[in-house]
Structures are given as C-alpha cells and as structure tokens.
Tab-separated table of C-alpha atoms and ligand atoms in Angstrom:
chain	number	residue	atom	x	y	z
E	1	MET	CA	-19.591	17.431	-8.161
E	2	ASN	CA	-16.845	16.265	-5.793
E	3	VAL	CA	-13.357	17.669	-6.340
E	4	ALA	CA	-10.008	16.650	-4.832
E	5	ILE	CA	-7.324	19.324	-4.583
E	6	ILE	CA	-3.844	17.920	-4.021
E	7	LEU	CA	-1.502	20.500	-2.521
E	8	ALA	CA	1.993	20.067	-3.905
E	9	GLY	CA	3.105	23.682	-4.042
E	10	GLY	CA	5.496	23.663	-1.074
E	11	LYS	CA	9.282	23.758	-0.972
E	12	GLY	CA	9.763	21.126	1.725
E	13	GLU	CA	12.271	23.170	3.685
E	14	ARG	CA	12.277	20.906	6.759
E	15	PHE	CA	12.852	17.891	4.508
E	16	GLY	CA	15.762	19.588	2.747
E	17	GLY	CA	17.411	18.625	-0.537
E	18	GLU	CA	17.095	19.917	-4.073
E	19	VAL	CA	13.757	18.359	-4.927
E	20	PRO	CA	10.638	19.223	-2.884
E	21	LYS	CA	9.618	16.135	-0.868
E	22	GLN	CA	6.360	15.542	-2.803
E	23	PHE	CA	8.405	14.893	-5.974
E	24	VAL	CA	10.986	12.607	-4.378
E	25	VAL	CA	10.832	9.003	-5.585
E	26	LEU	CA	9.338	6.482	-3.171
E	27	HIS	CA	9.459	2.880	-4.344
E	28	GLY	CA	9.539	3.779	-8.037
E	29	ARG	CA	6.907	6.546	-8.013
E	30	ARG	CA	6.824	10.161	-6.883
E	31	VAL	CA	5.457	10.703	-3.385
E	32	MET	CA	2.567	12.754	-4.823
E	33	ASP	CA	1.640	10.022	-7.338
E	34	TYR	CA	0.286	7.873	-4.501
E	35	ALA	CA	-2.341	10.400	-3.440
E	36	ILE	CA	-3.310	11.052	-7.064
E	37	LYS	CA	-3.896	7.330	-7.546
E	38	ALA	CA	-5.967	7.076	-4.350
E	39	PHE	CA	-8.336	9.787	-5.591
E	40	GLU	CA	-8.387	8.397	-9.133
E	41	GLN	CA	-9.542	5.071	-7.759
E	42	HIS	CA	-12.413	6.528	-5.749
E	43	PRO	CA	-15.549	6.439	-7.910
E	44	ASP	CA	-17.134	9.503	-6.228
E	45	ILE	CA	-14.230	11.869	-6.942
E	46	GLU	CA	-15.081	13.428	-10.276
E	47	LYS	CA	-12.238	15.875	-10.696
E	48	ILE	CA	-8.660	16.187	-9.481
E	49	ILE	CA	-6.757	19.475	-9.267
E	50	LEU	CA	-2.997	19.418	-8.733
E	51	VAL	CA	-1.400	22.529	-7.215
E	52	VAL	CA	2.295	22.563	-8.088
E	53	PRO	CA	5.284	24.968	-8.157
E	54	ALA	CA	5.880	26.792	-11.460
E	55	ASN	CA	9.019	24.832	-12.347
E	56	TRP	CA	7.159	21.516	-12.084
E	57	GLN	CA	4.098	22.551	-14.042
E	58	ALA	CA	5.199	21.300	-17.487
E	59	GLU	CA	6.343	17.889	-16.273
E	60	ILE	CA	3.231	17.219	-14.196
E	61	LEU	CA	0.938	18.432	-16.959
E	62	HIS	CA	2.670	16.112	-19.399
E	63	GLU	CA	2.177	13.173	-17.074
E	64	TYR	CA	-1.376	13.970	-15.988
E	65	PRO	CA	-3.087	15.617	-18.972
E	66	GLU	CA	-6.455	14.427	-17.647
E	67	HIS	CA	-6.178	16.504	-14.453
E	68	THR	CA	-6.186	20.275	-13.933
E	69	ILE	CA	-2.808	21.735	-13.005
E	70	VAL	CA	-2.626	25.094	-11.213
E	71	LEU	CA	0.241	27.075	-9.729
E	72	GLY	CA	1.019	27.037	-6.030
E	73	GLY	CA	1.326	30.202	-3.963
E	74	GLN	CA	3.848	31.498	-1.434
E	75	THR	CA	1.930	29.895	1.432
E	76	ARG	CA	-0.177	26.770	1.779
E	77	ARG	CA	-3.196	29.000	2.192
E	78	GLU	CA	-2.530	30.680	-1.151
E	79	SER	CA	-2.069	27.277	-2.764
E	80	SER	CA	-5.434	26.111	-1.383
E	81	TYR	CA	-7.108	29.246	-2.680
E	82	ASN	CA	-5.630	28.794	-6.154
E	83	GLY	CA	-7.017	25.265	-6.122
E	84	LEU	CA	-10.465	26.528	-5.105
E	85	LEU	CA	-10.515	29.063	-7.933
E	86	ALA	CA	-9.894	26.249	-10.410
E	87	CYS	CA	-12.933	24.244	-9.266
E	88	PRO	CA	-15.572	23.956	-11.986
E	89	PRO	CA	-19.078	25.432	-11.604
E	90	GLY	CA	-21.304	22.986	-9.758
E	91	THR	CA	-18.592	21.906	-7.282
E	92	GLU	CA	-20.338	20.831	-4.081
E	93	LYS	CA	-17.757	18.993	-1.989
E	94	VAL	CA	-14.061	19.720	-2.085
E	95	LEU	CA	-11.319	17.709	-0.392
E	96	PHE	CA	-7.866	19.204	0.232
E	97	HIS	CA	-5.044	16.729	0.600
E	98	ASP	CA	-1.319	17.191	1.308
E	99	ALA	CA	0.696	15.708	-1.544
E	100	ALA	CA	3.217	14.751	1.146
E	101	ARG	CA	0.806	12.117	2.589
E	102	PRO	CA	1.183	9.153	0.229
E	103	PHE	CA	-0.770	6.526	2.158
E	104	LEU	CA	-4.274	7.868	1.809
E	105	ASP	CA	-6.765	5.014	1.647
E	106	TYR	CA	-10.194	4.578	0.125
E	107	ASP	CA	-11.978	4.389	3.482
E	108	THR	CA	-10.627	7.738	4.689
E	109	ILE	CA	-11.789	9.467	1.490
E	110	GLN	CA	-15.150	7.767	1.884
E	111	ARG	CA	-15.576	8.811	5.540
E	112	THR	CA	-14.787	12.419	4.627
E	113	LEU	CA	-17.237	12.516	1.720
E	114	VAL	CA	-20.037	10.920	3.729
E	115	ALA	CA	-19.537	13.290	6.681
E	116	LEU	CA	-19.943	16.241	4.293
E	117	ASP	CA	-23.551	15.185	3.733
E	118	THR	CA	-24.314	16.531	7.200
E	119	ALA	CA	-21.493	19.016	7.884
E	120	ASP	CA	-19.946	22.043	6.197
E	121	ALA	CA	-16.392	21.161	7.174
E	122	VAL	CA	-14.738	17.855	8.077
E	123	ASP	CA	-11.281	17.150	9.404
E	124	THR	CA	-9.667	13.700	9.498
E	125	ALA	CA	-7.782	13.021	12.717
E	126	ILE	CA	-6.245	10.282	14.839
E	127	PRO	CA	-6.114	10.201	18.653
E	128	ALA	CA	-2.879	11.648	20.059
E	129	THR	CA	-0.967	8.743	21.569
E	130	ASP	CA	1.926	10.704	23.051
E	131	THR	CA	1.324	13.164	25.878
E	132	ILE	CA	1.205	16.635	24.360
E	133	ILE	CA	3.019	19.345	26.308
E	134	GLU	CA	3.246	23.036	25.653
E	135	VAL	CA	6.751	24.405	26.103
E	136	LYS	CA	8.036	27.997	26.163
E	137	ASP	CA	11.738	28.706	26.614
E	138	GLY	CA	12.379	25.142	27.756
E	139	ILE	CA	9.699	25.265	30.477
E	140	ILE	CA	6.441	23.290	30.305
E	141	THR	CA	3.605	25.795	30.370
E	142	ASP	CA	0.657	23.474	29.794
E	143	MET	CA	-0.255	19.784	29.673
E	144	PRO	CA	-3.698	19.394	28.141
E	145	VAL	CA	-5.600	16.206	29.044
E	146	ARG	CA	-4.786	13.696	26.334
E	147	ASP	CA	-8.243	12.122	26.153
E	148	ASN	CA	-9.576	14.965	24.051
E	149	LEU	CA	-6.509	15.494	21.903
E	150	PHE	CA	-6.253	14.405	18.303
E	151	GLN	CA	-3.759	14.953	15.520
E	152	GLY	CA	-5.304	16.544	12.463
E	153	GLN	CA	-4.440	15.097	9.072
E	154	THR	CA	-5.740	15.553	5.556
E	155	PRO	CA	-7.995	15.194	3.659
E	156	GLN	CA	-9.969	18.105	5.005
E	157	GLY	CA	-13.328	18.307	3.313
E	158	PHE	CA	-15.682	21.252	2.808
E	159	ARG	CA	-18.880	22.343	1.180
E	160	TYR	CA	-17.467	24.445	-1.630
E	161	ASP	CA	-19.338	27.713	-1.004
E	162	ILE	CA	-18.366	27.674	2.690
E	163	ILE	CA	-14.624	27.221	2.191
E	164	LEU	CA	-14.546	29.765	-0.631
E	165	LYS	CA	-16.246	32.309	1.640
E	166	ALA	CA	-13.833	31.472	4.479
E	167	HIS	CA	-10.850	32.127	2.225
E	168	GLU	CA	-12.315	35.430	1.044
E	169	THR	CA	-13.462	36.799	4.388
E	170	VAL	CA	-11.199	35.418	7.144
E	171	PHE	CA	-7.704	36.848	7.373
E	172	ILE	CA	-5.716	34.958	9.954
E	173	ASP	CA	-2.347	33.379	9.411
E	174	THR	CA	-2.877	29.632	9.087
E	175	THR	CA	-1.495	26.563	7.367
E	176	ASP	CA	-4.825	24.849	7.812
E	177	ASP	CA	-8.130	25.283	6.014
E	178	ILE	CA	-10.312	23.973	8.843
E	179	ARG	CA	-9.172	26.830	11.058
E	180	LEU	CA	-10.582	29.373	8.593
E	181	VAL	CA	-14.034	27.837	8.741
E	182	ARG	CA	-13.911	27.553	12.535
E	183	GLU	CA	-13.111	31.276	12.678
E	184	MET	CA	-16.459	31.881	10.950
E	185	GLY	CA	-18.170	30.152	13.889
E	186	ILE	CA	-19.255	27.180	11.784
E	187	PRO	CA	-19.135	23.759	13.498
E	188	CYS	CA	-16.478	21.478	12.011
E	189	LYS	CA	-16.744	17.713	12.234
E	190	SER	CA	-13.935	15.260	12.865
E	191	VAL	CA	-13.814	11.748	11.416
E	192	ALA	CA	-11.219	8.994	11.819
E	193	GLY	CA	-8.006	9.382	9.840
E	194	SER	CA	-5.414	6.637	9.615
E	195	HIS	CA	-2.070	5.991	11.310
E	196	PHE	CA	-0.570	5.189	7.932
E	197	ASN	CA	-1.669	8.522	6.500
E	198	PHE	CA	1.256	10.382	8.067
E	199	LYS	CA	2.911	13.366	6.433
E	200	ILE	CA	6.437	13.202	5.121
E	201	THR	CA	7.956	16.208	6.878
E	202	SER	CA	11.618	15.416	7.539
E	203	SER	CA	13.900	13.007	5.703
E	204	ASN	CA	13.439	10.387	8.465
E	205	ASP	CA	9.819	10.107	7.427
E	206	LEU	CA	10.920	8.890	4.001
E	207	TYR	CA	12.586	5.858	5.617
E	208	MET	CA	9.323	5.123	7.400
E	209	ALA	CA	7.435	5.544	4.136
E	210	GLU	CA	9.777	3.125	2.382
E	211	ARG	CA	8.984	0.516	5.032
E	212	VAL	CA	5.274	1.123	4.646
E	213	THR	CA	5.418	0.585	0.893
E	214	GLN	CA	6.997	-2.775	1.672
E	215	VAL	CA	4.496	-3.755	4.326
E	216	SER	CA	1.381	-2.637	2.470
E	217	ALA	CA	-0.714	-3.318	5.545
E	218	LYS	CA	-3.992	-2.667	3.859
E	219	LYS	CA	-5.653	-5.733	2.548
E	220	VAL	CA	-7.723	-5.410	-0.548
E	221	ALA	CA	-11.371	-5.504	0.470
E	222	ARG	CA	-13.042	-7.105	-2.490
E	223	PRO	CA	-15.343	-10.078	-2.678
E	224	LEU	CA	-13.619	-13.045	-4.285
E	225	ASP	CA	-15.083	-14.032	-7.610
E	226	MET	CA	-13.141	-16.962	-8.971
E	227	GLU	CA	-15.909	-18.598	-10.962
E	228	GLY	CA	-14.637	-20.044	-14.251
E	229	LYS	CA	-11.097	-18.697	-13.709
E	230	ARG	CA	-8.365	-20.951	-15.091
E	231	VAL	CA	-5.832	-21.267	-12.315
E	232	LEU	CA	-2.487	-23.060	-12.202
E	233	ILE	CA	-0.894	-23.664	-8.797
E	234	PHE	CA	2.676	-24.826	-8.245
E	235	GLY	CA	3.178	-26.337	-4.824
E	236	GLY	CA	-0.502	-27.168	-4.690
E	237	THR	CA	-0.095	-30.101	-2.334
E	238	GLY	CA	1.624	-28.130	0.448
E	239	GLY	CA	-0.308	-26.649	3.375
E	240	ILE	CA	-1.039	-23.272	1.818
E	241	GLY	CA	-1.193	-24.702	-1.723
E	242	SER	CA	-3.868	-27.209	-0.832
E	243	ALA	CA	-5.867	-24.553	1.054
E	244	LEU	CA	-5.686	-22.420	-2.099
E	245	THR	CA	-6.858	-25.335	-4.248
E	246	LYS	CA	-9.759	-26.076	-1.915
E	247	ARG	CA	-10.864	-22.443	-1.753
E	248	LEU	CA	-10.666	-22.032	-5.539
E	249	GLN	CA	-12.637	-25.204	-6.160
E	250	ALA	CA	-15.285	-24.041	-3.701
E	251	GLY	CA	-15.506	-20.840	-5.763
E	252	ASP	CA	-15.973	-22.827	-9.008
E	253	ALA	CA	-12.577	-22.010	-10.495
E	254	LEU	CA	-10.951	-24.449	-12.939
E	255	VAL	CA	-7.884	-25.435	-10.936
E	256	THR	CA	-4.794	-27.349	-11.990
E	257	SER	CA	-2.813	-28.038	-8.878
E	258	LEU	CA	0.712	-29.438	-9.197
E	259	GLY	CA	2.864	-31.007	-6.512
E	260	SER	CA	5.923	-33.201	-6.702
E	261	GLU	CA	5.060	-34.520	-10.186
E	262	ILE	CA	6.802	-31.399	-11.548
E	263	ASP	CA	10.555	-31.068	-11.074
E	264	LEU	CA	11.065	-27.350	-10.610
E	265	ALA	CA	14.847	-27.666	-10.917
E	266	GLN	CA	14.594	-28.349	-14.680
E	267	ASN	CA	15.354	-25.804	-17.396
E	268	THR	CA	11.885	-25.894	-18.906
E	269	LEU	CA	8.368	-26.666	-17.807
E	270	PRO	CA	6.381	-29.349	-19.689
E	271	ASP	CA	4.642	-28.169	-22.872
E	272	SER	CA	1.405	-29.521	-21.461
E	273	LEU	CA	1.318	-26.416	-19.237
E	274	ILE	CA	1.142	-24.057	-22.215
E	275	LYS	CA	-2.552	-23.192	-21.960
E	276	ASP	CA	-4.547	-20.020	-21.414
E	277	TRP	CA	-4.261	-19.257	-17.712
E	278	ASP	CA	-5.952	-16.393	-15.902
E	279	ILE	CA	-4.021	-16.896	-12.684
E	280	ILE	CA	-0.737	-18.623	-11.883
E	281	ILE	CA	0.251	-19.055	-8.245
E	282	HIS	CA	3.738	-20.123	-7.208
E	283	SER	CA	3.453	-21.637	-3.766
E	284	ALA	CA	6.253	-24.185	-4.020
E	285	GLY	CA	8.996	-24.035	-1.453
E	286	VAL	CA	11.452	-26.076	0.545
E	287	PHE	CA	12.539	-25.112	4.007
E	288	ILE	CA	15.848	-26.327	5.389
E	289	LYS	CA	16.586	-25.385	8.977
E	290	GLU	CA	20.290	-25.933	9.524
E	291	PRO	CA	23.205	-23.736	10.568
E	292	PHE	CA	24.976	-22.333	7.523
E	293	SER	CA	28.184	-24.176	8.435
E	294	GLU	CA	26.402	-27.484	7.964
E	295	LEU	CA	24.748	-26.810	4.632
E	296	SER	CA	26.079	-28.571	1.549
E	297	VAL	CA	26.265	-27.160	-1.954
E	298	GLU	CA	23.481	-29.581	-2.850
E	299	ALA	CA	21.300	-28.084	-0.127
E	300	TRP	CA	21.991	-24.534	-1.372
E	301	ASP	CA	21.005	-25.602	-4.858
E	302	GLU	CA	17.847	-27.350	-3.779
E	303	VAL	CA	16.568	-24.352	-1.825
E	304	MET	CA	17.512	-21.811	-4.486
E	305	ASN	CA	16.118	-23.929	-7.322
E	306	VAL	CA	12.750	-24.671	-5.784
E	307	ASN	CA	12.175	-21.344	-4.037
E	308	LEU	CA	13.676	-18.880	-6.509
E	309	ARG	CA	14.902	-20.255	-9.815
E	310	SER	CA	11.588	-21.976	-10.417
E	311	ALA	CA	9.906	-18.577	-10.040
E	312	PHE	CA	11.829	-17.490	-13.160
E	313	LEU	CA	10.432	-20.473	-15.063
E	314	VAL	CA	6.936	-19.740	-13.846
E	315	ALA	CA	7.252	-16.061	-14.808
E	316	GLN	CA	8.362	-17.179	-18.267
E	317	LEU	CA	5.303	-19.433	-18.486
E	318	ALA	CA	3.051	-16.515	-17.502
E	319	LEU	CA	4.528	-14.381	-20.295
E	320	LYS	CA	4.006	-17.161	-22.797
E	321	THR	CA	0.455	-18.024	-21.830
E	322	MET	CA	-1.247	-14.847	-20.547
E	323	LYS	CA	-1.780	-13.152	-23.872
E	324	ASN	CA	-4.729	-11.174	-22.519
E	325	GLY	CA	-3.174	-10.365	-19.178
E	326	GLY	CA	-3.585	-12.149	-15.886
E	327	TRP	CA	-2.265	-12.509	-12.361
E	328	LEU	CA	1.047	-14.001	-11.328
E	329	THR	CA	1.196	-14.418	-7.564
E	330	PHE	CA	4.168	-15.611	-5.543
E	331	VAL	CA	3.847	-16.969	-2.041
E	332	GLY	CA	6.863	-15.723	-0.106
E	333	SER	CA	7.680	-15.812	3.573
E	334	SER	CA	8.045	-13.525	6.570
E	335	SER	CA	11.729	-14.532	6.419
E	336	SER	CA	12.047	-12.405	3.293
E	337	HIS	CA	12.337	-9.228	5.333
E	338	ARG	CA	14.093	-10.703	8.346
E	339	GLY	CA	16.748	-13.396	8.005
E	340	ARG	CA	16.913	-15.748	10.990
E	341	THR	CA	19.361	-18.218	12.514
E	342	SER	CA	19.509	-21.519	10.639
E	343	GLN	CA	17.412	-20.131	7.784
E	344	SER	CA	20.146	-18.365	5.812
E	345	VAL	CA	19.643	-19.789	2.335
E	346	TYR	CA	15.872	-20.020	2.737
E	347	ALA	CA	15.621	-16.375	3.841
E	348	ALA	CA	17.910	-15.283	0.988
E	349	SER	CA	15.778	-17.115	-1.592
E	350	LYS	CA	12.557	-15.572	-0.265
E	351	ALA	CA	14.008	-12.045	-0.085
E	352	ALA	CA	14.985	-12.355	-3.734
E	353	LEU	CA	11.396	-13.295	-4.570
E	354	ASN	CA	10.261	-9.882	-3.303
E	355	ASN	CA	12.636	-8.012	-5.600
E	356	LEU	CA	11.795	-10.295	-8.496
E	357	THR	CA	8.131	-9.377	-7.973
E	358	GLN	CA	8.830	-5.650	-8.069
E	359	SER	CA	10.929	-5.894	-11.235
E	360	LEU	CA	8.477	-8.162	-13.041
E	361	ALA	CA	5.516	-5.990	-12.032
E	362	GLU	CA	7.099	-3.061	-13.872
E	363	GLU	CA	8.180	-5.096	-16.899
E	364	PHE	CA	4.861	-6.945	-17.230
E	365	LEU	CA	2.698	-3.792	-17.086
E	366	ASP	CA	2.592	-3.692	-20.876
E	367	TYR	CA	1.353	-7.284	-20.981
E	368	GLY	CA	-1.410	-6.603	-18.479
E	369	ILE	CA	0.020	-9.154	-16.055
E	370	CYS	CA	-0.211	-8.173	-12.392
E	371	VAL	CA	2.610	-9.572	-10.269
E	372	ASN	CA	2.392	-9.645	-6.476
E	373	CYS	CA	4.142	-11.444	-3.647
E	374	ILE	CA	2.293	-12.371	-0.481
E	375	ASN	CA	4.430	-13.171	2.550
E	376	PRO	CA	2.433	-15.277	5.005
E	377	PRO	CA	3.367	-15.339	8.672
E	378	ARG	CA	4.128	-18.612	10.514
E	379	THR	CA	1.357	-20.842	9.242
E	380	ASP	CA	-0.118	-24.083	10.468
E	381	THR	CA	1.286	-26.351	7.712
E	382	PRO	CA	2.948	-29.795	7.641
E	383	MET	CA	6.216	-28.127	6.506
E	384	ARG	CA	6.126	-25.924	9.594
E	385	HIS	CA	5.408	-28.868	11.915
E	386	ARG	CA	8.348	-30.834	10.517
E	387	ALA	CA	10.712	-27.904	11.040
E	388	PHE	CA	9.361	-26.817	14.431
E	389	PRO	CA	7.909	-29.868	16.163
E	390	GLY	CA	6.001	-29.137	19.347
E	391	GLU	CA	5.290	-25.473	18.470
E	392	ASN	CA	2.140	-23.947	19.979
E	393	ARG	CA	-0.285	-24.221	17.084
E	394	GLU	CA	-2.504	-21.488	18.459
E	395	LEU	CA	0.191	-19.010	17.447
E	396	LEU	CA	0.193	-20.196	13.840
E	397	ALA	CA	-1.941	-18.664	11.131
E	398	ASP	CA	-4.800	-20.664	9.667
E	399	PRO	CA	-3.836	-21.750	6.111
E	400	ASN	CA	-7.416	-21.192	4.942
E	401	GLN	CA	-7.278	-17.573	6.084
E	402	VAL	CA	-3.891	-17.154	4.411
E	403	ALA	CA	-5.265	-18.676	1.178
E	404	GLU	CA	-8.213	-16.270	1.233
E	405	ASP	CA	-5.862	-13.282	1.588
E	406	ILE	CA	-3.550	-14.530	-1.176
E	407	LEU	CA	-6.498	-14.866	-3.553
E	408	ARG	CA	-7.457	-11.222	-2.995
E	409	TYR	CA	-4.351	-10.386	-5.021
E	410	CYS	CA	-5.393	-12.693	-7.859
E	411	SER	CA	-7.920	-10.212	-9.220
E	412	GLY	CA	-8.069	-6.418	-9.387
E	413	PRO	CA	-5.520	-3.819	-10.493
E	414	GLU	CA	-2.841	-4.199	-7.791
E	415	THR	CA	0.608	-5.002	-9.088
E	416	GLY	CA	4.083	-4.881	-7.553
E	417	HIS	CA	2.669	-5.314	-4.057
E	418	ILE	CA	4.691	-7.065	-1.404
E	419	VAL	CA	2.152	-7.924	1.250
E	420	ASN	CA	3.280	-9.062	4.667
E	421	LEU	CA	0.243	-10.728	6.166
E	422	LYS	CA	-0.218	-10.328	9.905
E	423	TYR	CA	-2.923	-11.691	12.157
E	424	GLU	CA	-3.571	-10.277	15.593
E	425	SER	CA	-3.960	-13.712	17.172
E	426	GLN	CA	-0.247	-14.264	16.504
E	427	PHE	CA	1.133	-11.327	18.487
E	428	ARG	CA	2.881	-12.913	21.397
E	429	VAL	CA	4.864	-11.968	24.434
E	430	LYS	CA	8.578	-12.751	24.412
E	431	ARG	CA	9.504	-14.656	27.564
K	1	LIG	N1	2.058	23.322	0.270
K	1	LIG	C1	1.605	23.987	-0.849
K	1	LIG	N2	1.969	25.298	-1.052
K	1	LIG	C2	2.737	25.937	-0.160
K	1	LIG	C3	3.181	25.277	0.985
K	1	LIG	C4	2.815	23.952	1.191
K	1	LIG	O1	0.902	23.405	-1.678
K	1	LIG	N3	3.083	27.206	-0.413
K	1	LIG	C5	1.751	21.877	0.414
K	1	LIG	C6	3.020	21.032	0.495
K	1	LIG	O2	3.524	20.756	-0.807
K	1	LIG	C7	2.582	19.812	1.255
K	1	LIG	C8	1.409	20.329	2.100
K	1	LIG	O3	1.100	21.634	1.629
K	1	LIG	O4	2.111	18.776	0.413
K	1	LIG	C9	1.745	20.303	3.580
K	1	LIG	O5	2.709	21.290	3.878
K	1	LIG	P1	4.141	21.036	4.538
K	1	LIG	O6	4.255	19.662	5.016
K	1	LIG	O7	4.415	22.158	5.473
K	1	LIG	O8	5.097	21.147	3.240
K	1	LIG	P2	6.117	22.287	2.909
K	1	LIG	O9	5.566	23.610	3.228
K	1	LIG	O10	6.558	22.043	1.499
K	1	LIG	O11	7.327	21.905	3.877
K	1	LIG	P3	8.098	22.897	4.884
K	1	LIG	O12	7.055	23.520	5.748
K	1	LIG	O13	9.034	21.997	5.627
K	1	LIG	O14	8.825	23.875	4.005
K	2	LIG	MG1	5.033	24.205	5.253
C-alpha cells in the first residue's frame, strides 16, 4: 500500500500571523487543501494521513472524515514520526509532503513513487539557479560549485520499514527525513521536483502563490474525447471559434456554432437554444483599439455587451439546459490580467470574465457544471490582423493549438480555473 503523509503540524513562525500558514486561505481554499487534493487525485495513493496541531484536529476531521488525522509534534521530525505510526499494516511506500507546498502536481508524485521501485529513499529536488554561498559573521566562508547543487523539496518518499527504522535508531537534529536515512549509510535517490512546488515560508510567498493560482501553468494532460458530445459555441465564426468548431467536428462532436446570427446584446437568447448541451463555449468578443478619450458610450456598451454581459446570458442558458452537469468555458484574453494602452474597455471586460468564472464555478458546483476561463495569448486571427496590421505572424499563437488547449478544459473535473496559455515560440526580445 502507498501512503501519503501531509505534514501540517507546524506553527509557521516565519510566516507570522494568528493562523498557521497551511490553514491560511489561498484563492478560496486552505493552503493544505491543495496538497490533499493532489494526492486524492493520484490513483496509486491509497491512504492519506493528515498531521495537524491539536486545536485544528476537530475542524479537519469534520472536513476530511475519509482521511486519518493525527496530532503533530513539537518538531517536524516528531510530526513525521506520528504520521508513520498511523500507517496501516502492509504500508510499503510512504510519501511525506509539506502542507505548505500547495502546487504539488501529478507528475512529481508519480516520479517519486516510480523511483521507490528501485530505491529505499527518494528526494524531489530542482537545480539551484542562484549561486549558493556559505556565510559566517558576514564573511563568505565557502562557495560550492553550483553544477552539483540542488534545492530539496517534498514529497520525500521512502520504503516504509527503512524510514521507520531511521526514525527509531538515528538521533540527529533534523527537519528533513532524507537526512535520517542518509545517516544510516543507505543511498538516497533524487528525482526532478518542480519550480511551482515551492514552500510558503514567509508572507511574501503567499503573494507568489496567489499569482500561481491565477496562472495555473499546468495544462491538463488528457486525451480529448469529444465523440457524441453536444457542443454549443458562441463566436464560432471568429478565428479561435472556427478552430474550435473544426477540431470538435474532427472529433465527431455534435457542434452548433453560432456567429453574427445571434445578437448577444439582447436580454434573452432564442428558445431554440434550450436543448441538452454537454459543453457550452463562449468565444464571442469584440476588440476596439482606441484611446479612452476617443471612445463613445456606444462603443463602451458594445464591448461590454458582447464580451461580458453576454457571458451572463450564456451562464443562464447553461443553468437552464445542463440538468446533468456539463462544462461552461469562457475564452478570455491575456489583457484580462494586464490592461494596455488603447484597450481600456476591452481589458476591463475580459478581467471581469475571470472573476465571473471564479464566482460561477463555486455557485455551479451543486449543479455539476464546471466553469473555466482560458486566456489565449496573441493569436493568429482575423480580429488580431485588423487591429494590428503588419504584425509578425510568427509571434502569434496558432489558433488550432489554442483550440486544442481550450478543449482540454471541456472535460474532466477542473472548475474555477483561469488558465493563461503561453507558448514558448512567442517569447520575444524587447527592442
Ligand atoms: N511541520 C509539522 N510539525 C512541526 C513543524 C513543521 O508538521 N512541528 C510542517 C509544517 O506545517 C510545514 C512543513 O512541516 O507544512 C514544513 O515546515 P516549515 O516550513 O518549517 O513550517 P513551520 O515549522 O510551521 O514554519 P516555521 O519554521 O517558520 O515556524
Ligand atoms: Mg519549521
């Protein structure tokens, strides 16, 4: 059996504040909830043990009755040991994870588990990118060669009998379980961690974490299966909309793709759209590139109506028609997180779409409707060419690639995600 032990027994003294950092709210959920979810979603993790301070025990137990809750100790080492003692008979692999690392991904768990097939102890680590210096009393005493230096993270994985023995026979002061096993002279393996899997240590790290929850850099790696899905697309004749339509039709979905025949500034949508939909995609948008001083009230209204107000109508349609759940996906813009010159109203409408997504995702949970917003980068579309004639098209994203990535969020359990798509080919040098 494979067990995950999530260490949440610390006080978070460097972070400060009343509430230990692992219980602080990050984008609507506790910091520790993220790691719990990551382990819950991994099919090879069969049991989860949560190590928490005494005054949090009742609340966490109430929320996670399916997991084992044990009390933390005075030190991290004691907390780890308490977790080990709660492992059921037959535990083979055990993974310790800091509750203060919310962005643990599936692949990192997988790498750790697989490495334990051939090792007794496995650390996850990333290459040190800064030069590491050793300093005593303000004087540099050593500068190890960076090539061999890594930063250790968690999870740290062990064969159960080995780590239990290490805890019971090695008595050095350590905040790290790997060190105990190394002390026994047992070789410890290192596998790749992830830059996103950083630990929230000081309050600055929470700001970083808030940004990461917005960016959600990880794309969902899942084969697209759209066969027989009933899909409604608004804005289906635009660059991204038509790429979506094409891709869905190639995957044998039943697509209804609407363009200018629907006036999205109305107060209702036609009754003919009240049908059972599995997926509704809102990809309609107008882009007006003008200085704010030159925009008319009519222009404000047009942008807000098509880009934002229509999203309310479409959300209402989803509620009415997705009786057995479904996916409501908005296509936003990179301008939603960065307003730019001559894009004021457009950027404001797209930013609002992100918040609308987050609110709806929470409210629609009970209806089984997943709501996500995908913000594509500058994309090679007719709308883009009209607004930026003469732009180097090599720096624009391929609408087919963008469509593929949008569709990944039209199946599966993700909801409330704001995904800012980025493609390496678009990184450019500012001249
Ligand atoms: N931890 C634990 N029990 C302890 C101490 C730490 O379970 N007695 C956990 C923390 O909750 C955290 C992880 O170990 O998830 C990593 O430790 P660290 O970042 O040092 O957290 P704290 O010890 O809480 O913070 P600080 O050192 O700033 O007080
Ligand atoms: Mg600590």
